[in-house]
Coordinates of C-alpha atoms in Angstrom, one line a residue:
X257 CA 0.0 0.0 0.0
X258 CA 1.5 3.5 -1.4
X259 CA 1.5 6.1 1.1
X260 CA 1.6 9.5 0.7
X261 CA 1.8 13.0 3.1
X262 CA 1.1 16.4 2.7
X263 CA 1.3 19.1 5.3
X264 CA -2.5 19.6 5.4
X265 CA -5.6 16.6 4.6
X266 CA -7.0 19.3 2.8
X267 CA -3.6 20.0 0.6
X268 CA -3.6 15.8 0.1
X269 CA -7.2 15.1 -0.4
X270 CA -6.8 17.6 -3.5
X271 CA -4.1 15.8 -5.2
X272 CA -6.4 13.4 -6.7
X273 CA -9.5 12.9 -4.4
X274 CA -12.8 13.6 -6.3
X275 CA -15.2 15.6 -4.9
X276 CA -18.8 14.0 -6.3
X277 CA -20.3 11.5 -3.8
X278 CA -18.5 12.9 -0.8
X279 CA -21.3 15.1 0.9
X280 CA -22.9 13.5 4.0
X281 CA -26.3 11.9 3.4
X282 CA -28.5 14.0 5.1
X283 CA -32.7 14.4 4.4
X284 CA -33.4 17.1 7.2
X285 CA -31.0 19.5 9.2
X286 CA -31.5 21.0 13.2
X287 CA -29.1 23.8 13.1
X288 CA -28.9 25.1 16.6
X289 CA -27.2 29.3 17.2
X290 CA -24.6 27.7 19.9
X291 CA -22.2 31.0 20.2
X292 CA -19.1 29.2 22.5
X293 CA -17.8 25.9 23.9
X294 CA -18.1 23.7 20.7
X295 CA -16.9 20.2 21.5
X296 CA -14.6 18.0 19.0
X297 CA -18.6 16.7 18.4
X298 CA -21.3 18.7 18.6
X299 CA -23.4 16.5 20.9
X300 CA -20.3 15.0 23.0
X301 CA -21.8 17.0 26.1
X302 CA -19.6 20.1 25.9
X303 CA -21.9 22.6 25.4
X304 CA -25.1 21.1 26.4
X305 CA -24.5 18.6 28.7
X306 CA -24.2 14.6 28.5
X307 CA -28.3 14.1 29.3
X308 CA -29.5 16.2 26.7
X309 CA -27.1 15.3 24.1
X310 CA -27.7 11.8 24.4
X311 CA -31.5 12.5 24.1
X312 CA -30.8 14.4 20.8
X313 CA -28.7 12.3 19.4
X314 CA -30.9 9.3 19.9
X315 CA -34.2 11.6 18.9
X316 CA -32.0 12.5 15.5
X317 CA -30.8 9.4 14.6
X318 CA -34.8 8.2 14.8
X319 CA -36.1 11.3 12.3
X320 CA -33.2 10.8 10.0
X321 CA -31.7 14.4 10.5
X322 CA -28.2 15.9 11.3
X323 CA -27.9 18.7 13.9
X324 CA -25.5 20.9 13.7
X325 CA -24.2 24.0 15.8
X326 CA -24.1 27.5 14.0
X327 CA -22.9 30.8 15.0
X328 CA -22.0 34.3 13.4
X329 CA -19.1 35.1 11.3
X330 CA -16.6 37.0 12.7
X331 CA -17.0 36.5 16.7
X332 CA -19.3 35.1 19.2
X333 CA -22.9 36.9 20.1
X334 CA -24.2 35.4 23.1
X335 CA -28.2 36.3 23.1
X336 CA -31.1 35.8 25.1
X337 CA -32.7 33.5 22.2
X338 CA -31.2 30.9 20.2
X339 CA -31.9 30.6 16.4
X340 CA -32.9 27.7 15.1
X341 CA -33.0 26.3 11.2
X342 CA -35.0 23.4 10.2
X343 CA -34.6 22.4 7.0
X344 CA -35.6 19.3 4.6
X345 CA -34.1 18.3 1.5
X346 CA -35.5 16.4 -1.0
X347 CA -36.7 17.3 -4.3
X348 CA -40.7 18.6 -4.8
X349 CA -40.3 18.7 -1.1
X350 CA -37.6 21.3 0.1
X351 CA -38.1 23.6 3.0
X352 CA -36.7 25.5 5.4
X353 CA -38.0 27.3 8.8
X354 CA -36.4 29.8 10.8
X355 CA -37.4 29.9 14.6
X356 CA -36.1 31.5 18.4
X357 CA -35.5 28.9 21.2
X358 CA -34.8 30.0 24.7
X359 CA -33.1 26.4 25.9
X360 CA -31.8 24.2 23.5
X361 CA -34.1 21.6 25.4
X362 CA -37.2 22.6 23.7
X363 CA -35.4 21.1 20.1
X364 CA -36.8 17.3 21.8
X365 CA -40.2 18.1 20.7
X366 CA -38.6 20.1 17.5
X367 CA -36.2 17.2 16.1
X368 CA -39.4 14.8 15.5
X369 CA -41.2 16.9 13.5
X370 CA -38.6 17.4 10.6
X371 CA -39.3 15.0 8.8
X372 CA -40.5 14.3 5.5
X373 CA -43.4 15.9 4.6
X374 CA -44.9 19.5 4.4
X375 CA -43.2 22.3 6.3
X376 CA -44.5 21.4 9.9
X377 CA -44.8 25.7 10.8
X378 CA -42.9 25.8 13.7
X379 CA -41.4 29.0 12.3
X380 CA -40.9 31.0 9.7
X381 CA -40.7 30.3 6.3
X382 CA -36.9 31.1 4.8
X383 CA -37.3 32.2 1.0
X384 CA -33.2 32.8 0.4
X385 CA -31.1 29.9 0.5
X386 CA -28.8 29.6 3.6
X387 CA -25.1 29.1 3.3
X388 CA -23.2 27.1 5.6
X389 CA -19.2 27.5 6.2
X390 CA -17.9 24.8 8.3
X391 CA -15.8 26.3 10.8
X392 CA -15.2 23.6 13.8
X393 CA -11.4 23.9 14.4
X394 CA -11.7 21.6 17.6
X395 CA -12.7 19.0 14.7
X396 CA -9.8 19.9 12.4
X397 CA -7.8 23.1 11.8
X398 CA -8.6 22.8 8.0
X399 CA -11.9 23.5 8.9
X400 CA -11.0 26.6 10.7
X401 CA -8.3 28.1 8.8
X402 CA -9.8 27.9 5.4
X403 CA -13.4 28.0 6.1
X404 CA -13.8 31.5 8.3
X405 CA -12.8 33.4 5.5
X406 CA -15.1 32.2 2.9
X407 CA -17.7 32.5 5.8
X408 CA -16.6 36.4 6.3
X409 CA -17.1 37.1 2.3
X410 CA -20.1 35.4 1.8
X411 CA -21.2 37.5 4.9
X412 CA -20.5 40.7 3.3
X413 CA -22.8 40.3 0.4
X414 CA -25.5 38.1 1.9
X415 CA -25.4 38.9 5.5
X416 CA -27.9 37.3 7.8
X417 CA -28.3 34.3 5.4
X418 CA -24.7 32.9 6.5
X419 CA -23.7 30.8 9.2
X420 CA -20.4 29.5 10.1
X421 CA -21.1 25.6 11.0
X422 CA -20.2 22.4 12.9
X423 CA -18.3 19.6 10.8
X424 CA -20.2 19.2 7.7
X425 CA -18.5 15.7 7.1
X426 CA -14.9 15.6 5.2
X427 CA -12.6 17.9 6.7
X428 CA -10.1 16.9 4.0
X429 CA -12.5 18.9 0.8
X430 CA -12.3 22.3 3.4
X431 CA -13.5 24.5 2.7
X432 CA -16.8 22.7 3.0
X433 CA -20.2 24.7 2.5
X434 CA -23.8 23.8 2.5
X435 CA -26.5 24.6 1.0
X436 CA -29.9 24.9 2.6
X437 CA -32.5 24.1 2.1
X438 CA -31.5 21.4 -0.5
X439 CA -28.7 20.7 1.3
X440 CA -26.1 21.0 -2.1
X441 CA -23.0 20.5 -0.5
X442 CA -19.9 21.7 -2.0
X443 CA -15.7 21.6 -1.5
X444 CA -12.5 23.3 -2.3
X445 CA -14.2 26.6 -3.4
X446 CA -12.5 30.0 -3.3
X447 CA -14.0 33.1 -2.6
X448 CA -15.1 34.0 -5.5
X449 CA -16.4 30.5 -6.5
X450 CA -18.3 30.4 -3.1
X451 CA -20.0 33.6 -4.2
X452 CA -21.0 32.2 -7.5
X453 CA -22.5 29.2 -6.1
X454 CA -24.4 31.0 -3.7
X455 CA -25.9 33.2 -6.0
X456 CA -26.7 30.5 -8.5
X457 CA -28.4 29.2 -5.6
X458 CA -30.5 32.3 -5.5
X459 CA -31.8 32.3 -8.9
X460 CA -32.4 28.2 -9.1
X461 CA -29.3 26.6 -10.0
X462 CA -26.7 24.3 -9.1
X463 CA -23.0 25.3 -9.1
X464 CA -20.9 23.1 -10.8
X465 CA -17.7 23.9 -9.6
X466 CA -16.7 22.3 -6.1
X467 CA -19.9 19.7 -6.0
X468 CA -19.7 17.3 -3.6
X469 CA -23.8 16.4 -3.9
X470 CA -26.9 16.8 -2.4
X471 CA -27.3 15.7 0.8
X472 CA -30.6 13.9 0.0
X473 CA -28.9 10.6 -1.8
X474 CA -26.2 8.4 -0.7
X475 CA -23.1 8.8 -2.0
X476 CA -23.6 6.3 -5.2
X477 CA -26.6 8.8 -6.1
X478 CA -24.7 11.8 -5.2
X479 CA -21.6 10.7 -7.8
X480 CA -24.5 9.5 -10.2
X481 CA -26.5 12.7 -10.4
X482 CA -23.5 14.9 -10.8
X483 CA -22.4 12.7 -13.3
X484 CA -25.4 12.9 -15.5
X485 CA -25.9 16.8 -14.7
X486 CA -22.8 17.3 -16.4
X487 CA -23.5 15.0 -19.3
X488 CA -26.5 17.1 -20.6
X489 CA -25.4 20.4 -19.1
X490 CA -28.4 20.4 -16.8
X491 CA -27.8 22.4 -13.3
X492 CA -31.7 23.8 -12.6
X493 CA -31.5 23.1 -9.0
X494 CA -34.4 20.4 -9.1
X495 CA -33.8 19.3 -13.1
X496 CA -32.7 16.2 -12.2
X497 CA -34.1 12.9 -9.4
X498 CA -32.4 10.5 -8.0
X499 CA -33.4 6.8 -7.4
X500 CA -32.2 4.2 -5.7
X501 CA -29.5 6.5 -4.6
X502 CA -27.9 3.7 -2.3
X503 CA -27.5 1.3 -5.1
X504 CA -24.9 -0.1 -7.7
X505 CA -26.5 1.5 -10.5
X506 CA -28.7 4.4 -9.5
X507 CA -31.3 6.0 -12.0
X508 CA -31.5 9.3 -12.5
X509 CA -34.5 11.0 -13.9
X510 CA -35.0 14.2 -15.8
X511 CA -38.0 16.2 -15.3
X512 CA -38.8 16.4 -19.3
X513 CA -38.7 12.5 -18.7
X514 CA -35.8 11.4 -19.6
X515 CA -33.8 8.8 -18.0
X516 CA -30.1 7.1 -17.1
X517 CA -28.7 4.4 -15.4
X518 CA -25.5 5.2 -13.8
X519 CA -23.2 2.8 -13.1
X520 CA -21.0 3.3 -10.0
X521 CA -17.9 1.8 -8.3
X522 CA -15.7 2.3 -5.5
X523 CA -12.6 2.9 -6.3
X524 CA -9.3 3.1 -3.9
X525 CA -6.6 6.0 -3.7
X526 CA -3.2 5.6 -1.6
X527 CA -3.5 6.2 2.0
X528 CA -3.7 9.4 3.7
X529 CA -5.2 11.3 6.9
X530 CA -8.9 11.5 6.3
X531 CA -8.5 14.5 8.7
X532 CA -5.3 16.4 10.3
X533 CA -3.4 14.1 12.6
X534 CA -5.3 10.8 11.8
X535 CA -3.7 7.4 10.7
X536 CA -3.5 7.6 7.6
X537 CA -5.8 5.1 5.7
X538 CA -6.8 4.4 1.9
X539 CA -9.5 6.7 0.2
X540 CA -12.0 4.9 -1.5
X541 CA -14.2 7.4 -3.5
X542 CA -17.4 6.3 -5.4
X543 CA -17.3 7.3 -9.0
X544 CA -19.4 7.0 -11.7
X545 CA -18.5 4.9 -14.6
X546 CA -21.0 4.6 -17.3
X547 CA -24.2 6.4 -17.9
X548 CA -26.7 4.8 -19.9
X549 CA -29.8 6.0 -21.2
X550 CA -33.3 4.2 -20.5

């Protein structure tokens, strides 16, 4: 087994690691305003005890959603209220609620309602997409070093619609950004690219550069859609459906009708630290080979 360094994960993973298939699979989001004390994980007890992180966790993992600490560019703001963002992601069924909590208790009876379905109203309704930087540095300095100051730019030109975030999932593609709500998850951007990509978001579209996927699929239907998106040059945000998004050979459908079978395999890279300071271990992206029309 080839192994190979680099001073940063980031710096390695870009060598050769590609980006499509990498975003975590995610259907609904709890993104909770926690100013201070982030733990290495969010819900390891540091900043809201053992008890109730267990009970989130556990209430979570049971509505299939990812909760995730955010706070304001720039510094901490400690406030009376907490915000909260609930988002879903799936196509013909994307939403996203903003809403003020006083004790990050009351999300037990919040995390269960996210789930798939309507927008369950417990606040109000977010029109503009919401950009997430991820920002943990207790989770890797990557995250920290590169990601702040895309979070400060995007901040400048679309103020209260950015967060900085808890791990998104793969420190190594930092700076790592999503999207809500369709939870479009992207890598590596610049500046300037994370600008574009938030306002392609705001008039409909996809950006192409720096895709990782949408959070919705798996990461076989992840690689597959991106794959087919840039086949036909199709980027409308919801232009494209993903089935069987856990499979070998997922099916992606166009809205005009059209259809592809994409076939996928897991392929293996030389080993490397999946995050600063980690063994290093083989990377073993999922990429699509063949795309086959139906």
């Amino acid at each position: 087994m080839t192994t190979i360094s680099a001073p940063t994960c980031s710096a390695l993973s870009a060598l050769d690691e590609p980006l499509p298939g990498t975003a975590a699979t995610a259907p609904g989001y709890v993104c909770l305003e926690v100013p201070t004390g982030w733990g290495r994980d969010v819900l390891d007890g540091t900043a809201l005890g053992a008890e109730l992180s267990d009970e989130l966790s556990a209430r979570a993992k049971a509505a299939d959603v990812r909760i995730l600490f955010i706070r304001r560019p720039g510094r901490d703001v400690v406030r009376e209220t907490r915000t909260v963002l609930l988002a879903r992601t799936e196509p013909e069924n994307t939403w996203c609620e903003r809403l003020e909590i006083t004790e990050p208790a009351e999300l037990l009876d919040i995390v269960p309602r996210v789930v798939a379905g309507p927008a369950p109203g417990l606040g109000a309704a977010v029109q503009d997409p919401i950009a997430l930087v991820c920002a943990h540095g207790k989770r890797d300095r990557c995250c920290a070093v590169l990601g702040r100051p895309i979070a400060a730019a995007l901040t400048a030109e679309f103020g209260q619609n950015v967060w900085e975030c808890s791990h998104t999932g793969g420190h190594r593609f930092a700076p790592s950004m999503i999207m809500l709500p369709t939870g479009y998850t992207y890598g590596r951007l610049g500046e300037d690219d994370s600008l574009v990509a938030v306002r392609d978001a705001r008039n409909g579209h996809v950006h192409a550069a720096g895709l990782r996927g949408r959070s919705t699929w798996g990461a076989a239907g992840q690689a597959a859609e991106i794959a087919v998106r840039e086949a036909i040059d199709e980027f409308a945000i919801d232009g494209v459906t993903v089935e069987d998004g856990d499979g070998d050979e997922p099916i992606v459908r166009h809205r005009d009708g059209r259809a592809w079978r994409v076939g996928v395999e897991t392929s293996e890279l030389p080993a490397r630290p999946a995050s600063c300071g980690a063994a290093a271990k083989p990377a073993r992206p999922v990429v699509a080979t063949t795309i086959t029309p139906l």
